[in-house]
PDB file of C-alpha atoms in Angstrom:
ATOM      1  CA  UNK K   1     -92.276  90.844 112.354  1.00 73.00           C
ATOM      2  CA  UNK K   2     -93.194  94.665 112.666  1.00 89.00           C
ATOM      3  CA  UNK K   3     -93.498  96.930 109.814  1.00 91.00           C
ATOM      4  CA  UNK K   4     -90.261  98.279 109.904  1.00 90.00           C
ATOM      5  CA  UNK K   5     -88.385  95.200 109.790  1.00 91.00           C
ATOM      6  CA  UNK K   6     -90.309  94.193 106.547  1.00 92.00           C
ATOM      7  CA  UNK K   7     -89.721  97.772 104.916  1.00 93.00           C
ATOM      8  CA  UNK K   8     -85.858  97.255 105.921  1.00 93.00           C
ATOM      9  CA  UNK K   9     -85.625  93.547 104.140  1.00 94.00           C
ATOM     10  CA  UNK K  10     -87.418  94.690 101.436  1.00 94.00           C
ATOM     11  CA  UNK K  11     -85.114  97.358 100.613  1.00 95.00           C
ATOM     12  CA  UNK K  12     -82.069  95.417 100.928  1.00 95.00           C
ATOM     13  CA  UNK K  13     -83.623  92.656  98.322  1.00 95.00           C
ATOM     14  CA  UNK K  14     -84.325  95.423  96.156  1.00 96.00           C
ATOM     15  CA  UNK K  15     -81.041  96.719  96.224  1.00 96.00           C
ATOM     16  CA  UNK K  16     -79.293  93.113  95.668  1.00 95.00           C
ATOM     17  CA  UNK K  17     -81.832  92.667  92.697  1.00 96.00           C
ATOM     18  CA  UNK K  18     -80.691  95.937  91.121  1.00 95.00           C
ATOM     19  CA  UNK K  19     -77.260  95.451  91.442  1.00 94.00           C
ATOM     20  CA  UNK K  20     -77.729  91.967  90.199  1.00 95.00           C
ATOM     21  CA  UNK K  21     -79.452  93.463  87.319  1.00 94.00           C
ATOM     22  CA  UNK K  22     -77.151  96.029  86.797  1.00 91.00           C
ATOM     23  CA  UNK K  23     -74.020  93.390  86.489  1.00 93.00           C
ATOM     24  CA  UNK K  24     -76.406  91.472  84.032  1.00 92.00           C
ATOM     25  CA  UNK K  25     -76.397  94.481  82.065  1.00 87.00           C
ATOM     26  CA  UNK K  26     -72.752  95.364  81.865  1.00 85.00           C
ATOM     27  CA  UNK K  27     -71.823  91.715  80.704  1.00 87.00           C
ATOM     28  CA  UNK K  28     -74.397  91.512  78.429  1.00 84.00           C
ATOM     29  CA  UNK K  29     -72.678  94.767  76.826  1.00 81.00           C
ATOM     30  CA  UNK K  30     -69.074  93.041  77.303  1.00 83.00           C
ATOM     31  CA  UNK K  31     -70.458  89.975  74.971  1.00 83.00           C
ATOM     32  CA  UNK K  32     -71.565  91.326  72.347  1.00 81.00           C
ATOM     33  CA  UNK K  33     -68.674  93.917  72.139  1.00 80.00           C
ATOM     34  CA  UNK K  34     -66.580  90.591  71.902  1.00 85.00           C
ATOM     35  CA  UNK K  35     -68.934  89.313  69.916  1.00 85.00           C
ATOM     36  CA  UNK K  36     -68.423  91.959  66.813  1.00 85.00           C
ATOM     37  CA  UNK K  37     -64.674  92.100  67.768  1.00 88.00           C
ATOM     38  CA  UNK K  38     -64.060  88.467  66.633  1.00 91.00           C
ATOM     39  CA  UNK K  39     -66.643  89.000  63.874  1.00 89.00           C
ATOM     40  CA  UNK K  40     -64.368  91.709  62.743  1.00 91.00           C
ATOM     41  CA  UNK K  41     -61.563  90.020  63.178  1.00 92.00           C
ATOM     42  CA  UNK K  42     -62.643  86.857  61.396  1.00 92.00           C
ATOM     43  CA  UNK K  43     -63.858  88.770  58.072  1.00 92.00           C
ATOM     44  CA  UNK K  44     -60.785  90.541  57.855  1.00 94.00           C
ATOM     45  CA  UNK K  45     -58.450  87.333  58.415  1.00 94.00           C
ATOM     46  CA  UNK K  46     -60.782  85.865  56.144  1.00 93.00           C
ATOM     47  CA  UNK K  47     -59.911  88.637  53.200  1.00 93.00           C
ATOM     48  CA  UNK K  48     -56.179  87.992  54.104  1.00 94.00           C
ATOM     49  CA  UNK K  49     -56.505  84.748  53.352  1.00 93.00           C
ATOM     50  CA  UNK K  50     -58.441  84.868  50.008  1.00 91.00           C
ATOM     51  CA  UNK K  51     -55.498  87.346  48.917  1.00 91.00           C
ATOM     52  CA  UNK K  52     -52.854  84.515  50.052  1.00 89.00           C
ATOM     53  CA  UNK K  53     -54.684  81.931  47.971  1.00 88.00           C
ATOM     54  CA  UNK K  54     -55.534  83.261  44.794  1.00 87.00           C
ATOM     55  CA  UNK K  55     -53.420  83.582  41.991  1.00 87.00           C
ATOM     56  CA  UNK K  56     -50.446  85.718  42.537  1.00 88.00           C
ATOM     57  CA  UNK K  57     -50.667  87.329  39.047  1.00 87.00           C
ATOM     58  CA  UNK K  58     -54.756  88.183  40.158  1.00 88.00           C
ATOM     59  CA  UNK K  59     -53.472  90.852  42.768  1.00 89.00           C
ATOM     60  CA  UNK K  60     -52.732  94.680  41.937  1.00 91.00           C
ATOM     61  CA  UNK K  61     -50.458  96.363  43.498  1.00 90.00           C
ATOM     62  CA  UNK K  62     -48.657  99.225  44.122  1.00 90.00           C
ATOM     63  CA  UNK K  63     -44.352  99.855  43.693  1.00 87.00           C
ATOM     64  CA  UNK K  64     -42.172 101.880  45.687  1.00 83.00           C
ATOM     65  CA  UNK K  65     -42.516 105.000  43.107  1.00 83.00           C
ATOM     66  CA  UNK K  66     -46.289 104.552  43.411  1.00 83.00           C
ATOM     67  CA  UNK K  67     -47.228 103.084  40.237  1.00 86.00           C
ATOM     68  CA  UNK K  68     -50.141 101.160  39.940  1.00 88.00           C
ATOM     69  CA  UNK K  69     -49.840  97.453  39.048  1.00 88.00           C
ATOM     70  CA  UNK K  70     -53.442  95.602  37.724  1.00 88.00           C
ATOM     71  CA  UNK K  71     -53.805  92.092  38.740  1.00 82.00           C
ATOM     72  CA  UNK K  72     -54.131  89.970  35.624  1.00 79.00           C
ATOM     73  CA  UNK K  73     -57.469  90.426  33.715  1.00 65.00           C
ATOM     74  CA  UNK K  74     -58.237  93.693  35.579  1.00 69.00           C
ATOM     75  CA  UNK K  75     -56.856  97.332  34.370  1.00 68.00           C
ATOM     76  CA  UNK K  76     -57.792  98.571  38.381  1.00 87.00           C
ATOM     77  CA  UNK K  77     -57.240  98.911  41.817  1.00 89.00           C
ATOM     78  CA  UNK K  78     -59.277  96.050  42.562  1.00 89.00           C
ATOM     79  CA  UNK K  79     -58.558  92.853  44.476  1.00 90.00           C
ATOM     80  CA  UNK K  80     -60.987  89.847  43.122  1.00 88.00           C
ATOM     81  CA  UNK K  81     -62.402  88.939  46.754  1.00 89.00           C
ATOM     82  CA  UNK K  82     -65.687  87.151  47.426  1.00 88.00           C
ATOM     83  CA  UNK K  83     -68.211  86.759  50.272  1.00 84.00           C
ATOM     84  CA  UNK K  84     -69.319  83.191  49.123  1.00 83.00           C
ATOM     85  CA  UNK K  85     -68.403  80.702  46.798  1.00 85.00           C
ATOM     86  CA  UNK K  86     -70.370  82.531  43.623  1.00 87.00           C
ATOM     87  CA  UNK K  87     -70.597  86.483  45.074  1.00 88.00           C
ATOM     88  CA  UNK K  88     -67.868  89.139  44.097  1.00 87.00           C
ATOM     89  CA  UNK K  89     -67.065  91.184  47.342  1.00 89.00           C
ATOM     90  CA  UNK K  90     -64.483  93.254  45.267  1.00 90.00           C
ATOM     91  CA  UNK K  91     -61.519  95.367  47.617  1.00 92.00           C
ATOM     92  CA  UNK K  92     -60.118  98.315  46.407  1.00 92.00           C
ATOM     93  CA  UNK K  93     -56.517  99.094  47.475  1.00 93.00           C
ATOM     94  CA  UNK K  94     -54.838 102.626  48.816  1.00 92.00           C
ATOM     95  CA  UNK K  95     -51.816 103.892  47.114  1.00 90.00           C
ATOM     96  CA  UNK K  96     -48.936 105.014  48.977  1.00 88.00           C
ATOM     97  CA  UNK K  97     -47.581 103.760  52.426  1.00 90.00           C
ATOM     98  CA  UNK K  98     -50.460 102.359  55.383  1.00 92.00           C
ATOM     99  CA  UNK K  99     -50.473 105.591  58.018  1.00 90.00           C
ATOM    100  CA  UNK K 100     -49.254 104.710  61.795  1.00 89.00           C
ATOM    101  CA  UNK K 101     -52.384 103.591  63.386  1.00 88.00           C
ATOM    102  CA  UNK K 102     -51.446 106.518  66.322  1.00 88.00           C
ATOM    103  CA  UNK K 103     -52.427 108.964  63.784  1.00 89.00           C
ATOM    104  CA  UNK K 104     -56.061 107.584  62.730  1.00 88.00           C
ATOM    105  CA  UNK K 105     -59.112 108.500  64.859  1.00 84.00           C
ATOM    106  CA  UNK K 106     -61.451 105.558  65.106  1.00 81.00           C
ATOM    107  CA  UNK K 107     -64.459 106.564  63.587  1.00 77.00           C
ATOM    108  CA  UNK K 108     -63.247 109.404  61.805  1.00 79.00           C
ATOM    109  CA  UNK K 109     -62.069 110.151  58.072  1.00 81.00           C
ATOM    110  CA  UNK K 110     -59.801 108.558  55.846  1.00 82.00           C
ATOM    111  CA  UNK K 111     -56.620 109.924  55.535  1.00 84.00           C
ATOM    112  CA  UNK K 112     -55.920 111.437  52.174  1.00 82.00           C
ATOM    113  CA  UNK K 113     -55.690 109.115  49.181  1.00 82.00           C
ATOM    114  CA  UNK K 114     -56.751 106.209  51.579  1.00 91.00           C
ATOM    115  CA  UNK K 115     -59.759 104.123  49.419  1.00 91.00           C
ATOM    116  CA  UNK K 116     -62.409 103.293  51.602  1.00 91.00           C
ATOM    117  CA  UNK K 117     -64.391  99.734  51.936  1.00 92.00           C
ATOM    118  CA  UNK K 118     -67.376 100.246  53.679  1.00 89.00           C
ATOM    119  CA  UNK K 119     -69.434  96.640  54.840  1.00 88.00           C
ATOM    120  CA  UNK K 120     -72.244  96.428  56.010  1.00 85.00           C
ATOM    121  CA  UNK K 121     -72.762  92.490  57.873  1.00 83.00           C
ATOM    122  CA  UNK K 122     -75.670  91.594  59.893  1.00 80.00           C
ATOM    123  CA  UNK K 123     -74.162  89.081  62.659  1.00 77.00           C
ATOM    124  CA  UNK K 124     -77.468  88.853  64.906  1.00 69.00           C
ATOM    125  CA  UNK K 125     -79.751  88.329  62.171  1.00 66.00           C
ATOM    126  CA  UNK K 126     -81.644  90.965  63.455  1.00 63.00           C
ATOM    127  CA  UNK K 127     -82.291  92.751  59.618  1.00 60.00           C
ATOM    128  CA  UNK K 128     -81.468  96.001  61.546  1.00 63.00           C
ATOM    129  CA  UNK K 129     -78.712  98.304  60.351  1.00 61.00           C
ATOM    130  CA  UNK K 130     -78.289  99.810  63.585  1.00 62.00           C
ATOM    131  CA  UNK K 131     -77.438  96.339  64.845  1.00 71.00           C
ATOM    132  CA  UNK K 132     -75.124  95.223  62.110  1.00 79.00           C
ATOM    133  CA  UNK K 133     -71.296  95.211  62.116  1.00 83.00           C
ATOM    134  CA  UNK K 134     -70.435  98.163  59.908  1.00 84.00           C
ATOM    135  CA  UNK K 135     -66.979  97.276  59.517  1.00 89.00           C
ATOM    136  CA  UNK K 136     -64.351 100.366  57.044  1.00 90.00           C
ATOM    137  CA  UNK K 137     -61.770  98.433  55.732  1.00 93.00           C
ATOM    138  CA  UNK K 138     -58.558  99.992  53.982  1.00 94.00           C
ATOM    139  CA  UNK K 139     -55.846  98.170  52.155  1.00 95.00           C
ATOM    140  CA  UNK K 140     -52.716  98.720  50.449  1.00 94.00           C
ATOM    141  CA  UNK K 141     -50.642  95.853  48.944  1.00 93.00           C
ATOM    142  CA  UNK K 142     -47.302  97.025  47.904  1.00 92.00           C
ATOM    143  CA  UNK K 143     -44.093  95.429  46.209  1.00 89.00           C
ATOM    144  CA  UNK K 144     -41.407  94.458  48.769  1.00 88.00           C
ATOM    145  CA  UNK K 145     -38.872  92.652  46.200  1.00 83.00           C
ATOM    146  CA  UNK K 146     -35.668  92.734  47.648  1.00 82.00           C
ATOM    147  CA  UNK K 147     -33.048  91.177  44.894  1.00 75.00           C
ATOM    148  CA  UNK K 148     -30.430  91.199  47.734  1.00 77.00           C
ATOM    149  CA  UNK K 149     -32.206  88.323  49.228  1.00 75.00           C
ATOM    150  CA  UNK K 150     -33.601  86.369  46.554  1.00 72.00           C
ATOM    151  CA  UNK K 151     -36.896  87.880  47.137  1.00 73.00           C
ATOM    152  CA  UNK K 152     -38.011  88.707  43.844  1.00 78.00           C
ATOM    153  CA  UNK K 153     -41.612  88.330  43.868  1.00 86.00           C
ATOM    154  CA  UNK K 154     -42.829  89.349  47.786  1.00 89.00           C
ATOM    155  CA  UNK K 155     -45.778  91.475  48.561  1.00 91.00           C
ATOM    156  CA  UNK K 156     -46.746  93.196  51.495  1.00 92.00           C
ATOM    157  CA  UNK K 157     -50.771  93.187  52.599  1.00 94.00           C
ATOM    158  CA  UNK K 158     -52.025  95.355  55.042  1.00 95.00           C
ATOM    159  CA  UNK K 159     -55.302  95.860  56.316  1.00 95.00           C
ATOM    160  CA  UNK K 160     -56.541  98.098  58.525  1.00 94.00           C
ATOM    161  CA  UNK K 161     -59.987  98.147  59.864  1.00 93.00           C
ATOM    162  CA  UNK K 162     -62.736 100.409  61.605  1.00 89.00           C
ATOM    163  CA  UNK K 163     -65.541  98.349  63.074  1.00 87.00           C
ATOM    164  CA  UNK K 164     -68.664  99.805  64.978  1.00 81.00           C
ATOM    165  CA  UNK K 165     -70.749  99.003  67.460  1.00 77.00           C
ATOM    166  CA  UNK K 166     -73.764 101.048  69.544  1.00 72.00           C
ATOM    167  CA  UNK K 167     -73.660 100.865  73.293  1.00 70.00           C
ATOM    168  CA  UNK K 168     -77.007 101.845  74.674  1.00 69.00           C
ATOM    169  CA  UNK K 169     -76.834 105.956  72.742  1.00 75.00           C
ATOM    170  CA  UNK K 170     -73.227 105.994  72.499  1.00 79.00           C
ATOM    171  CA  UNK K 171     -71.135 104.677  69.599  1.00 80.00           C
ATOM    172  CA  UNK K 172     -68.383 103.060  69.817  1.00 81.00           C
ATOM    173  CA  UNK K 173     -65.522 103.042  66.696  1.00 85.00           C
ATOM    174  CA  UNK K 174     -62.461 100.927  67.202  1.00 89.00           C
ATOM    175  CA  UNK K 175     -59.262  99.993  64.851  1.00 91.00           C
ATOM    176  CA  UNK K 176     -57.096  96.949  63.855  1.00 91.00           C
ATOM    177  CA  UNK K 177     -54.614  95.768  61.666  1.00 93.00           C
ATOM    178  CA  UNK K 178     -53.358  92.702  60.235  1.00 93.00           C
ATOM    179  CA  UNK K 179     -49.992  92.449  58.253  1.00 93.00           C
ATOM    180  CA  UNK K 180     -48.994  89.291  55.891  1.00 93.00           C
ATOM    181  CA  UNK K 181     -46.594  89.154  53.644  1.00 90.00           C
ATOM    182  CA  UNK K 182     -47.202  87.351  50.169  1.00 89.00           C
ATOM    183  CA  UNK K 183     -45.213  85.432  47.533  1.00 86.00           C
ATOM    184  CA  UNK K 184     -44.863  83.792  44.660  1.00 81.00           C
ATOM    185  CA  UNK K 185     -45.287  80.479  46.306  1.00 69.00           C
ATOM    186  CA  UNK K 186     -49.124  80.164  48.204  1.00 57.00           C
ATOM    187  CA  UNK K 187     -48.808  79.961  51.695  1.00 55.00           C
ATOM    188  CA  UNK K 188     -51.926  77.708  52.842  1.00 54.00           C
TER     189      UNK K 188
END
């Protein structure tokens, strides 16, 4: 082999390694964006679901002339969620109707009269905040009684949720929602 044939294969390895390297990179990126996305997802279904359990008397809401309604043994705003079996992870709901999710910037600030939970979870166990799902939920529950229809007792939940993640210096804000409606009767 001459020296220009070696130079020659040794660029063309190098160029397959970085490339190689390069699409190790990118999915790297691509799992742990999906990786916060279903964490994101999963605390939110999660608060859903506390809200569909508990006692329907325990949830405050809101009626269609915007009057507040406490939740039995509270004079607030606050929904009675937890993050374990023993530790209060209280929600505060938003008066007035959710906004169009076309009219929110990811990232940016709450519309007005829009109460803000801000969490902070570490998924990667890493202890650092810059690593941690920082997750801006907002949440309106609201009386949709309809006597028409027998629905006396029906509430609508809504959640809608910022979650953030850094990609190498940039970072990235995206938005969700999840919609349930709620009765007298649990739904489990």
């Amino acid at each position: 082999m001459t020296l220009v044939e070696v130079s020659v294969a040794l660029t063309i390895l190098s160029l397959v390694i970085v490339g190689a390297y390069g699409a190790l990179l990118v999915s790297r990126r691509l799992t742990e964006g999906s990786i916060y996305q279903n964490s994101a997802t999963t605390i939110v279904q999660g608060y859903i679901e506390q809200m569909k359990n508990m006692e329907f008397t325990d949830l405050p809401y809101y009626t269609s002339g915007g009057t507040l309604v406490a939740g039995s043994g509270s004079a607030s705003n606050e929904v009675p969620t937890k993050l374990d079996e023993v530790t209060p992870d209280v929600l505060n709901i938003s008066s007035g109707n959710p906004p169009a999710l076309s009219t929110i910037t990811p990232g940016g600030t709450a519309p007005t009269g829009v109460v803000n939970n801000a969490k902070v979870i570490d998924i990667n166990q890493s202890g650092l905040a810059s690593n941690s799902l920082q997750l801006k939920l907002w949440v309106w529950i609201q009386d949709v009684s309809d006597a028409s229809f027998d629905a006396t007792q029906v509430r609508a939940i809504t959640i809608i949720y910022h979650w953030r993640t850094n990609d190498g210096a940039k970072t990235r804000w995206f938005l969700g929602t999840v919609r349930t409606i709620r009765s007298t009767v649990p739904t489990h």
